[in-house]
Coordinates of C-alpha atoms and ligand atoms in Angstrom, one line a residue:
Chain A
X1 CA -23.9 29.2 -1.2
X2 CA -23.2 31.9 -3.2
X3 CA -26.3 33.6 -4.8
X4 CA -24.4 33.8 -8.0
X5 CA -24.5 29.7 -7.8
X6 CA -28.2 29.7 -7.2
X7 CA -29.0 32.4 -10.2
X8 CA -26.8 29.7 -12.3
X9 CA -28.5 26.9 -11.3
X10 CA -32.0 28.6 -11.1
X11 CA -35.2 26.5 -11.7
X12 CA -35.7 26.9 -15.4
X13 CA -32.3 25.5 -16.0
X14 CA -32.7 22.6 -14.0
X15 CA -36.2 21.9 -15.3
X16 CA -34.9 21.8 -18.9
X17 CA -32.0 19.4 -17.6
X18 CA -34.5 17.1 -16.1
X19 CA -37.1 17.2 -19.1
X20 CA -35.1 18.8 -22.1
X21 CA -37.3 20.0 -24.9
X22 CA -36.7 18.9 -28.6
X23 CA -34.8 15.9 -27.2
X24 CA -34.1 13.1 -29.8
X25 CA -33.3 12.4 -33.2
X26 CA -34.7 13.7 -36.7
X27 CA -35.2 11.1 -39.5
X28 CA -35.7 13.9 -42.2
X29 CA -32.8 16.0 -41.1
X30 CA -31.0 18.0 -43.3
X31 CA -28.2 18.8 -41.1
X32 CA -26.6 16.3 -38.2
X33 CA -23.4 17.2 -36.4
X34 CA -21.9 16.0 -33.2
X35 CA -20.2 18.7 -30.9
X36 CA -18.1 17.8 -28.0
X37 CA -16.0 19.2 -25.2
X38 CA -13.0 16.7 -25.1
X39 CA -11.9 18.1 -21.7
X40 CA -15.1 17.1 -19.9
X41 CA -16.7 14.6 -22.0
X42 CA -20.1 16.4 -22.9
X43 CA -21.1 15.3 -26.0
X44 CA -24.2 16.2 -28.5
X45 CA -25.7 15.6 -31.6
X46 CA -27.6 18.1 -33.4
X47 CA -30.3 17.3 -35.9
X48 CA -31.8 20.2 -38.0
X49 CA -34.3 20.4 -40.8
X50 CA -33.4 23.6 -42.8
X51 CA -35.9 24.6 -45.6
X52 CA -34.7 27.6 -47.5
X53 CA -33.1 29.8 -45.1
X54 CA -35.1 28.8 -42.2
X55 CA -34.6 26.2 -39.2
X56 CA -37.9 24.5 -39.4
X57 CA -37.3 21.8 -36.7
X58 CA -34.4 20.9 -34.4
X59 CA -33.6 17.9 -32.1
X60 CA -30.6 17.0 -30.0
X61 CA -29.4 14.3 -28.0
X62 CA -26.3 13.4 -25.8
X63 CA -24.8 13.4 -22.4
X64 CA -23.7 16.4 -20.5
X65 CA -23.7 18.4 -17.4
X66 CA -27.0 20.8 -16.6
X67 CA -25.7 23.8 -18.0
X68 CA -24.8 22.4 -21.6
X69 CA -28.0 20.3 -21.7
X70 CA -30.4 23.2 -20.7
X71 CA -28.3 25.2 -22.9
X72 CA -29.1 23.1 -25.7
X73 CA -32.8 22.7 -24.8
X74 CA -33.3 26.2 -24.5
X75 CA -31.8 26.8 -27.8
X76 CA -33.6 24.4 -29.2
X77 CA -36.9 26.1 -28.8
X78 CA -35.3 29.4 -29.4
X79 CA -34.3 29.0 -32.7
X80 CA -37.1 26.8 -34.3
X81 CA -38.7 28.6 -36.9
X82 CA -35.8 31.5 -37.1
X83 CA -33.9 32.3 -40.0
X84 CA -30.3 31.6 -40.1
X85 CA -29.1 35.2 -40.5
X86 CA -30.9 35.8 -37.1
X87 CA -29.8 32.7 -35.4
X88 CA -26.3 34.1 -36.2
X89 CA -26.7 37.2 -34.5
X90 CA -28.2 35.6 -31.3
X91 CA -25.3 33.3 -31.3
X92 CA -22.8 36.5 -31.2
X93 CA -25.0 37.9 -28.6
X94 CA -25.4 34.9 -26.5
X95 CA -21.6 34.3 -26.6
X96 CA -20.9 37.7 -25.4
X97 CA -23.6 37.6 -22.8
X98 CA -22.0 34.3 -21.1
X99 CA -18.5 35.6 -21.5
X100 CA -19.5 38.6 -19.4
X101 CA -18.6 41.0 -22.4
X102 CA -22.2 42.7 -22.4
X103 CA -24.5 43.6 -19.6
X104 CA -27.7 41.3 -19.9
X105 CA -29.6 44.3 -18.6
X106 CA -29.3 46.2 -21.6
X107 CA -30.4 43.2 -23.9
X108 CA -33.1 41.7 -21.6
X109 CA -35.9 42.0 -24.2
X110 CA -34.0 40.8 -27.3
X111 CA -32.6 37.4 -25.3
X112 CA -36.0 36.4 -24.1
X113 CA -35.4 33.2 -22.6
X114 CA -32.0 33.2 -23.3
X115 CA -31.4 35.3 -20.5
X116 CA -31.5 32.6 -17.7
X117 CA -27.9 31.9 -19.0
X118 CA -26.5 35.3 -18.0
X119 CA -25.4 33.9 -14.6
X120 CA -22.6 32.0 -16.5
X121 CA -20.6 34.8 -16.8
X122 CA -19.7 34.6 -13.1
X123 CA -18.2 31.5 -14.0
X124 CA -15.4 31.4 -16.5
X125 CA -14.8 27.6 -16.5
X126 CA -18.6 27.0 -17.5
X127 CA -18.7 29.1 -20.5
X128 CA -18.0 26.5 -22.8
X129 CA -20.8 24.3 -21.3
X130 CA -23.2 27.1 -22.4
X131 CA -21.7 27.5 -25.8
X132 CA -21.3 24.1 -26.9
X133 CA -24.8 23.6 -28.3
X134 CA -24.4 26.8 -30.2
X135 CA -21.1 26.0 -31.6
X136 CA -22.4 22.9 -32.6
X137 CA -25.6 24.3 -34.2
X138 CA -23.3 27.2 -35.7
X139 CA -21.2 24.6 -37.4
X140 CA -24.1 22.5 -38.6
X141 CA -25.8 25.2 -40.3
X142 CA -22.9 26.5 -42.0
X143 CA -21.6 23.3 -42.5
X144 CA -18.0 24.1 -42.2
X145 CA -17.2 20.7 -41.1
X146 CA -19.1 17.4 -41.8
X147 CA -17.6 15.7 -38.7
X148 CA -17.3 17.0 -35.0
X149 CA -17.0 20.4 -33.6
X150 CA -15.2 20.7 -30.4
X151 CA -14.8 23.7 -27.9
X152 CA -11.0 23.1 -28.2
X153 CA -10.4 25.5 -31.4
Chain B
X1 CA 7.7 -9.4 16.9
X2 CA 8.6 -9.3 13.2
X3 CA 12.3 -7.9 12.7
X4 CA 12.2 -4.4 11.5
X5 CA 14.5 -4.3 8.7
X6 CA 15.0 -7.8 7.5
X7 CA 13.9 -7.7 3.9
X8 CA 14.1 -11.6 3.9
X9 CA 11.0 -12.3 6.1
X10 CA 9.7 -9.0 8.0
X11 CA 9.7 -7.3 4.7
X12 CA 7.3 -9.4 2.3
X13 CA 5.2 -8.3 -0.7
X14 CA 1.7 -9.4 0.0
X15 CA 1.3 -10.5 -3.7
X16 CA -0.4 -7.0 -3.4
X17 CA 2.0 -4.3 -3.7
X18 CA 2.4 -3.5 -0.1
X19 CA 5.8 -3.9 1.9
X20 CA 6.0 -3.4 5.2
X21 CA 9.6 -3.7 6.3
X22 CA 9.5 -0.6 8.7
X23 CA 6.9 -1.5 10.6
X24 CA 6.3 -3.2 14.0
X25 CA 3.2 -5.3 14.5
X26 CA 1.1 -4.7 17.5
X27 CA -0.7 -7.8 17.1
X28 CA 1.7 -11.1 17.5
X29 CA -0.8 -13.2 15.6
X30 CA -0.8 -11.2 12.8
X31 CA 2.8 -10.7 12.6
X32 CA 3.2 -14.8 12.3
X33 CA 1.1 -14.3 9.3
X34 CA 3.1 -11.7 7.8
X35 CA 6.6 -13.4 8.5
X36 CA 5.3 -16.3 5.9
X37 CA 7.1 -16.9 3.1
X38 CA 6.6 -14.3 0.7
X39 CA 6.3 -16.5 -2.5
X40 CA 3.4 -18.3 -0.9
X41 CA 1.7 -15.0 0.0
X42 CA 0.3 -15.0 -3.8
X43 CA -2.2 -17.7 -2.9
X44 CA -5.3 -15.7 -2.5
X45 CA -6.9 -16.8 0.7
X46 CA -3.5 -16.0 2.2
X47 CA -3.7 -12.6 0.6
X48 CA -7.2 -12.1 1.9
X49 CA -6.0 -12.8 5.4
X50 CA -3.2 -10.1 5.0
X51 CA -5.6 -7.5 3.7
X52 CA -7.9 -8.1 6.6
X53 CA -5.1 -7.9 9.0
X54 CA -3.9 -4.7 7.5
X55 CA -7.3 -3.5 8.2
X56 CA -7.3 -4.5 11.7
X57 CA -4.1 -3.0 12.3
X58 CA -5.1 0.2 10.7
X59 CA -7.9 0.3 13.5
X60 CA -5.6 0.1 16.1
X61 CA -3.0 2.9 14.7
X62 CA -2.6 6.1 16.4
X63 CA -2.4 8.7 13.7
X64 CA -3.4 12.5 13.9
X65 CA -3.5 14.0 10.7
X66 CA -4.2 17.4 12.4
X67 CA -0.4 17.1 13.8
X68 CA 0.7 17.3 10.0
X69 CA -2.4 19.9 8.7
X70 CA -0.5 22.8 10.2
X71 CA 2.5 22.0 8.1
X72 CA 0.4 22.9 4.9
X73 CA -0.4 26.6 4.8
X74 CA -2.8 26.1 1.6
X75 CA -4.9 24.0 3.8
X76 CA -5.7 27.0 6.1
X77 CA -8.0 29.1 3.8
X78 CA -11.9 29.6 3.3
X79 CA -13.2 28.8 -0.3
X80 CA -16.6 30.5 -0.6
X81 CA -16.6 31.1 3.1
X82 CA -16.2 27.7 4.0
X83 CA -12.8 26.2 5.1
X84 CA -11.2 24.2 2.2
X85 CA -11.7 20.5 2.3
X86 CA -8.9 19.3 -0.4
X87 CA -9.9 15.9 -1.8
X88 CA -8.2 16.1 -5.2
X89 CA -5.1 14.5 -4.0
X90 CA -4.9 12.0 -7.0
X91 CA -4.2 15.1 -9.2
X92 CA -1.9 16.7 -7.5
X93 CA -1.2 16.8 -3.7
X94 CA -0.7 20.0 -1.3
X95 CA 2.7 21.1 -0.5
X96 CA 4.2 21.4 3.4
X97 CA 6.2 24.4 4.4
X98 CA 9.6 22.1 4.3
X99 CA 8.8 21.9 0.6
X100 CA 8.2 25.3 -0.1
X101 CA 11.0 26.8 2.3
X102 CA 13.4 24.3 0.2
X103 CA 12.7 26.1 -3.1
X104 CA 12.8 29.5 -1.4
X105 CA 16.0 28.8 0.2
X106 CA 17.3 27.2 -2.8
X107 CA 17.0 30.4 -4.7
X108 CA 17.9 32.7 -1.9
X109 CA 21.2 31.0 -1.0
X110 CA 22.3 28.2 -3.3
X111 CA 20.8 29.0 -6.9
X112 CA 23.6 27.9 -9.5
X113 CA 23.9 25.6 -12.6
X114 CA 24.8 22.1 -11.6
X115 CA 27.8 19.5 -12.5
X116 CA 29.5 22.6 -14.3
X117 CA 30.5 25.6 -12.2
X118 CA 33.8 25.5 -9.9
X119 CA 32.3 28.0 -7.4
X120 CA 30.9 27.7 -4.3
X121 CA 27.3 28.1 -5.3
X122 CA 27.5 25.7 -8.2
X123 CA 29.1 23.2 -5.6
X124 CA 26.2 23.6 -3.1
X125 CA 23.8 23.3 -5.9
X126 CA 25.2 20.1 -7.3
X127 CA 25.7 18.8 -3.9
X128 CA 22.1 19.4 -3.0
X129 CA 21.1 18.1 -6.3
X130 CA 22.6 14.8 -6.0
X131 CA 21.7 14.3 -2.6
X132 CA 18.1 14.5 -3.6
X133 CA 19.0 11.8 -6.2
X134 CA 20.1 9.7 -3.3
X135 CA 17.0 10.2 -1.2
X136 CA 14.9 9.1 -3.9
X137 CA 16.9 6.2 -4.2
X138 CA 16.8 5.2 -0.9
X139 CA 13.3 5.8 -0.6
X140 CA 12.2 2.9 -3.2
X141 CA 15.2 0.5 -2.1
X142 CA 17.1 1.2 -5.5
X143 CA 20.5 -0.5 -5.4
X144 CA 22.1 2.3 -6.7
X145 CA 21.2 6.5 -7.1
X146 CA 22.6 6.2 -10.7
X147 CA 19.3 4.3 -11.4
X148 CA 17.5 7.6 -10.6
X149 CA 16.7 9.7 -13.6
X150 CA 15.1 13.2 -13.3
X151 CA 12.3 13.7 -15.7
X152 CA 9.4 16.0 -15.7
X153 CA 7.0 13.6 -13.9
X154 CA 5.6 10.4 -14.9
X155 CA 4.5 11.2 -18.1
X156 CA 7.8 11.9 -19.5
X157 CA 9.4 9.0 -17.6
X158 CA 7.3 6.9 -19.6
X159 CA 8.0 8.6 -22.8
X160 CA 11.5 8.5 -22.2
X161 CA 11.3 4.5 -22.0
X162 CA 9.2 4.2 -25.1
X163 CA 11.6 6.1 -27.0
X164 CA 15.1 5.3 -25.4
X165 CA 14.5 1.8 -24.6
X166 CA 11.2 1.0 -26.6
X167 CA 12.5 2.2 -30.3
X168 CA 15.6 0.1 -29.9
X169 CA 14.2 -3.1 -28.5
X170 CA 10.6 -3.6 -29.7
X171 CA 10.2 -4.0 -33.6
X172 CA 7.4 -5.3 -36.0
X173 CA 5.0 -7.7 -34.8
X174 CA 6.3 -7.4 -31.0
X175 CA 3.6 -7.0 -28.7
X176 CA 3.5 -4.7 -25.6
X177 CA 0.6 -5.6 -22.8
X178 CA -0.9 -2.9 -21.0
X179 CA -4.2 -3.0 -19.2
X180 CA -7.6 -1.3 -19.7
X181 CA -7.3 0.7 -16.7
X182 CA -4.3 3.0 -17.6
X183 CA -3.9 6.4 -17.7
X184 CA -3.5 8.1 -20.8
X185 CA 0.1 8.8 -19.9
X186 CA 0.8 4.9 -19.9
X187 CA -1.2 4.4 -22.9
X188 CA -0.5 6.9 -25.7
X189 CA 3.2 6.9 -25.6
X190 CA 2.9 2.9 -26.3
X191 CA 0.4 3.8 -29.1
X192 CA 2.8 6.2 -30.6
X193 CA 5.5 3.6 -30.5
X194 CA 3.5 0.9 -31.5
X195 CA 2.5 2.6 -34.8
X196 CA 6.1 3.7 -35.2
X197 CA 7.8 0.3 -35.1
X198 CA 4.8 -1.9 -36.2
X199 CA 4.2 -3.3 -32.7
X200 CA 0.9 -4.7 -31.4
X201 CA -0.7 -3.4 -28.1
X202 CA -2.6 -6.1 -25.9
X203 CA -4.9 -5.4 -23.0
X204 CA -5.4 -6.8 -19.8
X205 CA -9.5 -6.2 -19.1
X206 CA -10.6 -5.3 -15.7
X207 CA -13.6 -6.8 -13.9
X208 CA -16.8 -5.1 -12.7
X209 CA -15.2 -4.6 -9.4
X210 CA -12.0 -2.8 -10.9
X211 CA -9.7 -5.7 -10.7
X212 CA -7.5 -7.1 -13.5
X213 CA -8.5 -10.5 -15.0
X214 CA -5.3 -12.9 -14.8
X215 CA -7.1 -15.3 -16.9
X216 CA -6.8 -12.8 -19.9
X217 CA -3.3 -11.9 -18.9
X218 CA -2.2 -15.4 -18.8
X219 CA -3.8 -15.9 -22.3
X220 CA -2.0 -13.2 -24.2
X221 CA 1.4 -13.3 -22.6
X222 CA 3.2 -14.9 -25.8
X223 CA 6.6 -15.0 -27.1
X224 CA 6.1 -11.8 -29.2
X225 CA 5.6 -9.9 -25.9
X226 CA 8.2 -7.3 -25.0
X227 CA 7.0 -5.6 -22.7
X228 CA 4.3 -5.2 -19.6
X229 CA 3.5 -1.8 -18.6
X230 CA 1.0 -1.5 -15.8
X231 CA -0.2 1.0 -13.2
X232 CA 0.5 0.0 -9.9
X233 CA -2.7 1.8 -8.4
X234 CA -5.5 3.0 -10.6
X235 CA -6.4 6.8 -10.4
X236 CA -10.0 5.8 -11.3
X237 CA -10.8 2.8 -9.0
X238 CA -8.2 3.3 -6.6
X239 CA -7.5 -0.7 -7.1
X240 CA -4.0 -1.6 -6.0
X241 CA -2.7 -4.0 -8.7
X242 CA -0.8 -7.3 -7.4
X243 CA 2.1 -6.3 -8.9
X244 CA 4.4 -9.0 -7.5
X245 CA 2.1 -11.6 -9.3
X246 CA 2.6 -9.6 -12.4
X247 CA 6.2 -9.1 -12.4
X248 CA 6.6 -13.0 -11.4
X249 CA 4.4 -14.0 -14.4
X250 CA 6.5 -11.6 -16.8
X251 CA 9.6 -12.8 -15.3
X252 CA 8.8 -16.4 -15.7
X253 CA 9.0 -15.8 -19.4
X254 CA 11.9 -13.1 -19.2
X255 CA 9.7 -10.0 -20.0
X256 CA 10.4 -6.8 -18.6
X257 CA 7.6 -4.8 -16.5
X258 CA 7.2 -1.0 -16.2
X259 CA 5.2 0.1 -13.4
X260 CA 3.1 3.5 -13.5
X261 CA 3.6 4.4 -9.9
X262 CA 2.2 7.8 -10.1
X263 CA -0.5 6.8 -7.5
X264 CA 1.4 4.1 -5.4
X265 CA 4.6 5.7 -4.9
X266 CA 2.9 8.5 -2.9
X267 CA 0.8 6.2 -0.7
X268 CA 2.5 3.0 -0.5
X269 CA 6.0 1.6 1.0
X270 CA 7.5 0.8 -2.4
X271 CA 10.7 -1.5 -2.8
X272 CA 11.7 -1.9 -6.3
X273 CA 13.8 -4.8 -5.3
X274 CA 10.9 -6.9 -3.7
X275 CA 8.6 -5.8 -6.5
X276 CA 11.4 -6.8 -9.0
X277 CA 10.2 -3.9 -11.8
X278 CA 12.2 -3.3 -14.5
X279 CA 11.0 0.4 -14.6
X280 CA 9.2 2.4 -12.4
X281 CA 7.8 5.8 -13.1
X282 CA 6.4 8.5 -10.7
X283 CA 5.9 12.0 -10.3
X284 CA 6.9 14.5 -7.4
X285 CA 3.8 16.7 -7.3
X286 CA 1.7 13.9 -6.3
X287 CA 3.6 13.3 -2.9
X288 CA 4.1 16.7 -1.6
X289 CA 6.9 17.7 -4.1
X290 CA 6.7 20.5 -6.7
X291 CA 5.4 20.2 -10.3
X292 CA 7.7 19.8 -13.0
X293 CA 10.0 16.9 -11.4
X294 CA 9.5 13.4 -11.6
X295 CA 11.7 10.2 -11.7
X296 CA 12.4 7.3 -13.7
X297 CA 14.1 4.1 -12.1
X298 CA 15.5 1.3 -14.2
X299 CA 17.6 -1.6 -13.6
X300 CA 21.2 -0.7 -14.6
X301 CA 21.5 -3.1 -17.7
X302 CA 18.4 -1.4 -19.2
X303 CA 19.9 2.1 -18.7
X304 CA 23.2 0.7 -19.9
X305 CA 21.4 -0.2 -23.0
X306 CA 19.1 2.2 -23.8
X307 CA 19.8 5.1 -26.5
X308 CA 19.9 8.6 -25.5
X309 CA 16.4 10.4 -24.8
X310 CA 17.1 14.0 -26.0
X311 CA 20.4 15.3 -27.1
X312 CA 21.9 18.7 -25.5
X313 CA 24.3 19.5 -22.6
X314 CA 25.0 17.4 -19.7
X315 CA 24.1 14.2 -21.6
X316 CA 27.4 14.3 -23.5
X317 CA 30.9 12.9 -22.9
X318 CA 32.8 14.4 -25.7
X319 CA 31.4 16.3 -28.9
X320 CA 32.8 16.6 -32.0
X321 CA 31.1 18.4 -35.1
X322 CA 29.7 15.3 -36.6
X323 CA 29.4 12.8 -33.4
X324 CA 29.4 12.8 -29.7
X325 CA 29.9 10.2 -26.9
X326 CA 27.4 9.9 -24.4
X327 CA 27.9 10.8 -20.3
X328 CA 27.4 8.1 -17.9
X329 CA 24.1 7.3 -16.6
X330 CA 21.9 8.6 -15.1
X331 CA 23.2 12.2 -16.8
X332 CA 23.0 10.6 -20.3
X333 CA 19.3 10.7 -19.9
X334 CA 19.2 14.4 -18.4
X335 CA 19.9 16.6 -21.3
X336 CA 20.1 20.1 -20.7
X337 CA 19.7 22.2 -17.2
X338 CA 17.3 20.0 -14.9
X339 CA 14.8 21.1 -12.7
X340 CA 17.3 22.0 -9.9
X341 CA 15.1 23.6 -7.3
X342 CA 12.2 21.0 -8.3
X343 CA 14.8 17.7 -7.8
X344 CA 16.2 19.3 -4.1
X345 CA 12.5 20.1 -3.2
X346 CA 11.3 16.6 -4.0
X347 CA 14.2 15.5 -1.6
X348 CA 12.4 17.4 1.1
X349 CA 9.1 16.0 0.5
X350 CA 10.8 12.4 0.8
X351 CA 12.2 13.6 4.2
X352 CA 9.2 14.8 5.2
X353 CA 7.2 11.6 4.2
X354 CA 10.0 9.5 5.9
X355 CA 9.5 11.4 9.0
X356 CA 6.0 10.3 9.2
X357 CA 6.6 6.9 7.8
X358 CA 5.3 5.4 4.8
X359 CA 3.5 2.4 6.5
X360 CA 1.8 4.6 8.9
X361 CA 0.7 6.7 6.1
X362 CA -0.3 3.5 4.5
X363 CA -2.2 2.1 7.4
X364 CA -4.2 5.7 8.2
X365 CA -5.2 5.9 4.4
X366 CA -6.5 2.5 4.9
X367 CA -8.4 3.3 7.6
X368 CA -9.7 6.6 6.4
X369 CA -10.6 5.2 2.8
X370 CA -13.0 2.3 4.9
X371 CA -14.5 4.9 6.6
X372 CA -15.1 7.1 3.5
X373 CA -16.6 3.7 1.5
X374 CA -18.8 3.0 4.4
X375 CA -20.1 6.6 5.0
X376 CA -20.8 7.3 1.3
X377 CA -22.6 3.8 0.9
X378 CA -25.2 5.3 3.1
X379 CA -26.3 7.3 0.4
X380 CA -28.8 5.2 -1.7
X381 CA -28.4 7.2 -4.9
X382 CA -24.7 6.7 -5.0
X383 CA -22.7 4.3 -7.6
X384 CA -19.0 4.0 -6.7
X385 CA -16.9 2.3 -9.1
X386 CA -14.6 -0.2 -8.3
X387 CA -14.6 -2.3 -5.2
X388 CA -11.3 -3.9 -5.1
X389 CA -10.3 -5.5 -1.9
X390 CA -6.9 -4.2 -2.0
X391 CA -7.5 -0.4 -2.8
X392 CA -6.1 3.1 -1.8
X393 CA -7.8 6.1 -1.1
X394 CA -9.2 6.9 -4.5
X395 CA -13.1 7.0 -5.0
X396 CA -14.9 7.4 -8.1
X397 CA -18.5 7.6 -8.1
X398 CA -21.7 9.2 -9.3
X399 CA -24.5 10.6 -7.4
X400 CA -28.2 9.9 -8.8
X401 CA -28.4 11.3 -12.4
X402 CA -26.5 14.9 -11.3
X403 CA -23.5 15.3 -13.5
X404 CA -20.0 15.1 -12.1
X405 CA -19.3 18.8 -13.2
X406 CA -22.7 20.3 -11.5
X407 CA -22.0 18.2 -8.6
X408 CA -18.3 19.2 -8.3
X409 CA -19.3 22.9 -8.8
X410 CA -21.8 22.3 -6.1
X411 CA -19.3 20.9 -3.6
X412 CA -16.6 23.9 -4.6
X413 CA -19.4 26.4 -3.3
X414 CA -19.2 24.1 0.0
X415 CA -15.2 24.5 0.1
X416 CA -14.9 20.8 -1.1
X417 CA -12.1 20.2 -3.8
X418 CA -12.9 17.1 -5.9
X419 CA -12.2 16.0 -9.5
X420 CA -15.0 15.7 -12.2
X421 CA -14.3 14.0 -15.7
X422 CA -12.6 11.2 -17.3
X423 CA -9.7 11.4 -14.9
X424 CA -7.2 11.2 -18.2
X425 CA -8.7 7.5 -18.7
X426 CA -11.5 7.9 -21.4
X427 CA -11.2 4.0 -22.3
X428 CA -12.3 3.4 -18.7
X429 CA -15.4 5.5 -19.0
X430 CA -16.3 3.9 -22.5
X431 CA -16.3 0.6 -21.0
X432 CA -18.2 1.7 -17.8
X433 CA -20.6 3.5 -20.4
X434 CA -20.4 6.8 -18.6
X435 CA -19.2 10.3 -19.5
X436 CA -17.5 11.0 -16.2
X437 CA -17.4 10.3 -12.5
X438 CA -16.7 12.5 -9.7
X439 CA -13.6 11.3 -7.8
X440 CA -12.7 12.2 -4.2
X441 CA -9.1 11.3 -3.6
X442 CA -7.3 11.4 -0.1
X443 CA -3.9 11.9 1.4
X444 CA -2.7 11.6 5.1
X445 CA -3.8 15.0 6.1
X446 CA -7.2 14.5 5.3
X447 CA -9.5 13.9 8.1
X448 CA -12.6 11.7 9.0
X449 CA -14.3 15.2 9.8
X450 CA -13.8 16.1 6.0
X451 CA -15.5 13.0 5.0
X452 CA -18.4 13.4 7.2
X453 CA -18.5 17.1 5.8
X454 CA -18.3 15.3 2.2
X455 CA -20.9 13.1 2.9
X456 CA -23.4 15.8 4.4
X457 CA -22.9 17.9 1.3
X458 CA -23.6 14.8 -0.9
X459 CA -27.0 14.4 0.8
X460 CA -27.5 18.3 0.3
X461 CA -26.6 18.3 -3.2
X462 CA -29.2 15.5 -4.1
X463 CA -32.0 17.9 -2.4
X464 CA -30.6 21.0 -4.5
X465 CA -30.3 19.0 -8.1
X466 CA -33.4 16.7 -7.7
X467 CA -35.8 17.9 -5.0
Ligands
LIG501 C1 -1.9 6.6 -12.6 C2 -1.4 8.0 -13.4 N1 -0.4 7.8 -14.2 C3 0.1 8.8 -14.8 C4 -0.2 10.0 -14.5 C5 0.8 11.3 -14.9 O1 1.3 12.0 -14.2 P1 2.1 13.3 -14.5 O2 0.9 14.2 -15.2 O3 2.6 13.8 -13.2 O4 3.2 13.2 -15.7 C6 -1.2 10.3 -13.5 C7 -1.4 11.6 -12.8 O5 -2.5 12.1 -13.4 C8 -1.7 9.0 -12.9 O6 -2.8 9.4 -11.9

């Protein structure tokens, strides 16, 4: 097995997949959005409680592969309590890292826990798995759509 | 011994899809069962006897996949340092040298447009193109090669029927019967048609074991039913549907039947006259041929009454500024320059399959599938979807709570190519309440050793993902 593969499925990712954080729904959500990847059937709902310009709370539920589920889980921990403008910047950074457009080594501090997804860049077909929760979050916050987002833009 | 090419008795439809005209039976007592009156074979316990008999014969055939593997250059490679184990044949099959060389040689020596040029190359291209049509006609025992229309594949063939036949003969309030196990390509064209003309779609459900519920079929057949469109073999469950039984029920009421043969024609001997279907769609690329070429077979009276599908060159007889008259069938339905190399290479694929013998292929795949099902069931955590008694080499499964994408990615690391996803059958996934499955699907070049390797790696995957 390639070491790239082991790095993709490192223990942290498998842990988050087995017991995802912030899993479930949110009764007093201010934002709710479904995100799906129609090609592979991954499907999540993200619930947000936004106060002012801060994401106070977040939950997600749904089905998908280990990469998408752990990405949603890590993302939910990462964005809780952060400002929307900050989250937007991290979204841009995260996309560039998983697409292999930036070298993660240079952004380790900034990335924090998100760095575990750097290995995705070795597998272009899995990029959409990692970014699906982020796309959904982004659209939910900016309410571009009230319905669904998909990875097929 | 059963007579080898006697359509009346030696060849029979088992109520399931199989026809075994070419094969000489090793076991006398089994051959007696085979010679029974085909109409009687629909009775269930007889069907069961036949299925058991086929399994018995399958055990005794002497089929060596390694003899054929060397004809497939793609199979000789390493993937991530492991020998390629290609188990995604329901999606598309690999191509033997005979097919690859046919394409190369066509472009090197004969390339020209068909039916138009009066020069040597044009003549050669036209001859080879029409020769391919004849080979395909013979392969499915079509009465005439005029009944073979070249298309891009199963999907286009079905769309052709929906548009050229459906729009003319199906109208408001009419009903089309499909099944709940259709591939999107035998579902969406009918949704579009139904919307356009105001027709209704009705569905035969499948049971837990992945077989069609005939009680419901009986109930939903009505005097408004205009078409029964059905897959002859499921690309998810592997179920071989009892086509003969379906056509008989439809014929009793004068209803035409369309078969989506994308999965069955590559793996089972096919005789459109015994099956008595009115339309049959299949794809070259799932049976050793190139992509972008497929076939629609139809009964002559349907073809003669259908509207043209697309307009353009080739399909016309005379063109004025305001109107045109149509060319003869099959050309009426083949507008524009066709996939000439593709058709000729499809013909080469048919030659290759005929050299092996479709009955041999079916029997070997039956044996391989039984072997795979047995070996895979050793794993407690495995759930296999569908366990029809009559089934082909398509196995959809889930392993513990490992998501199919993660599993197929893991297997790819070991050189194994399987499919993960909804297999273009989202309604099936919804009914099973799963997002996706992993699917292993076989062709005659697959081996028991490959299945052993798959099973080993499935066990390893369990350790990797849920230690
Ligand atoms: C049962 C079935 N029908 C139709 C199709 C569509 O075939 P094609 O994509 O060659 O048109 C497939 C192939 O995926 C299939 O398995």
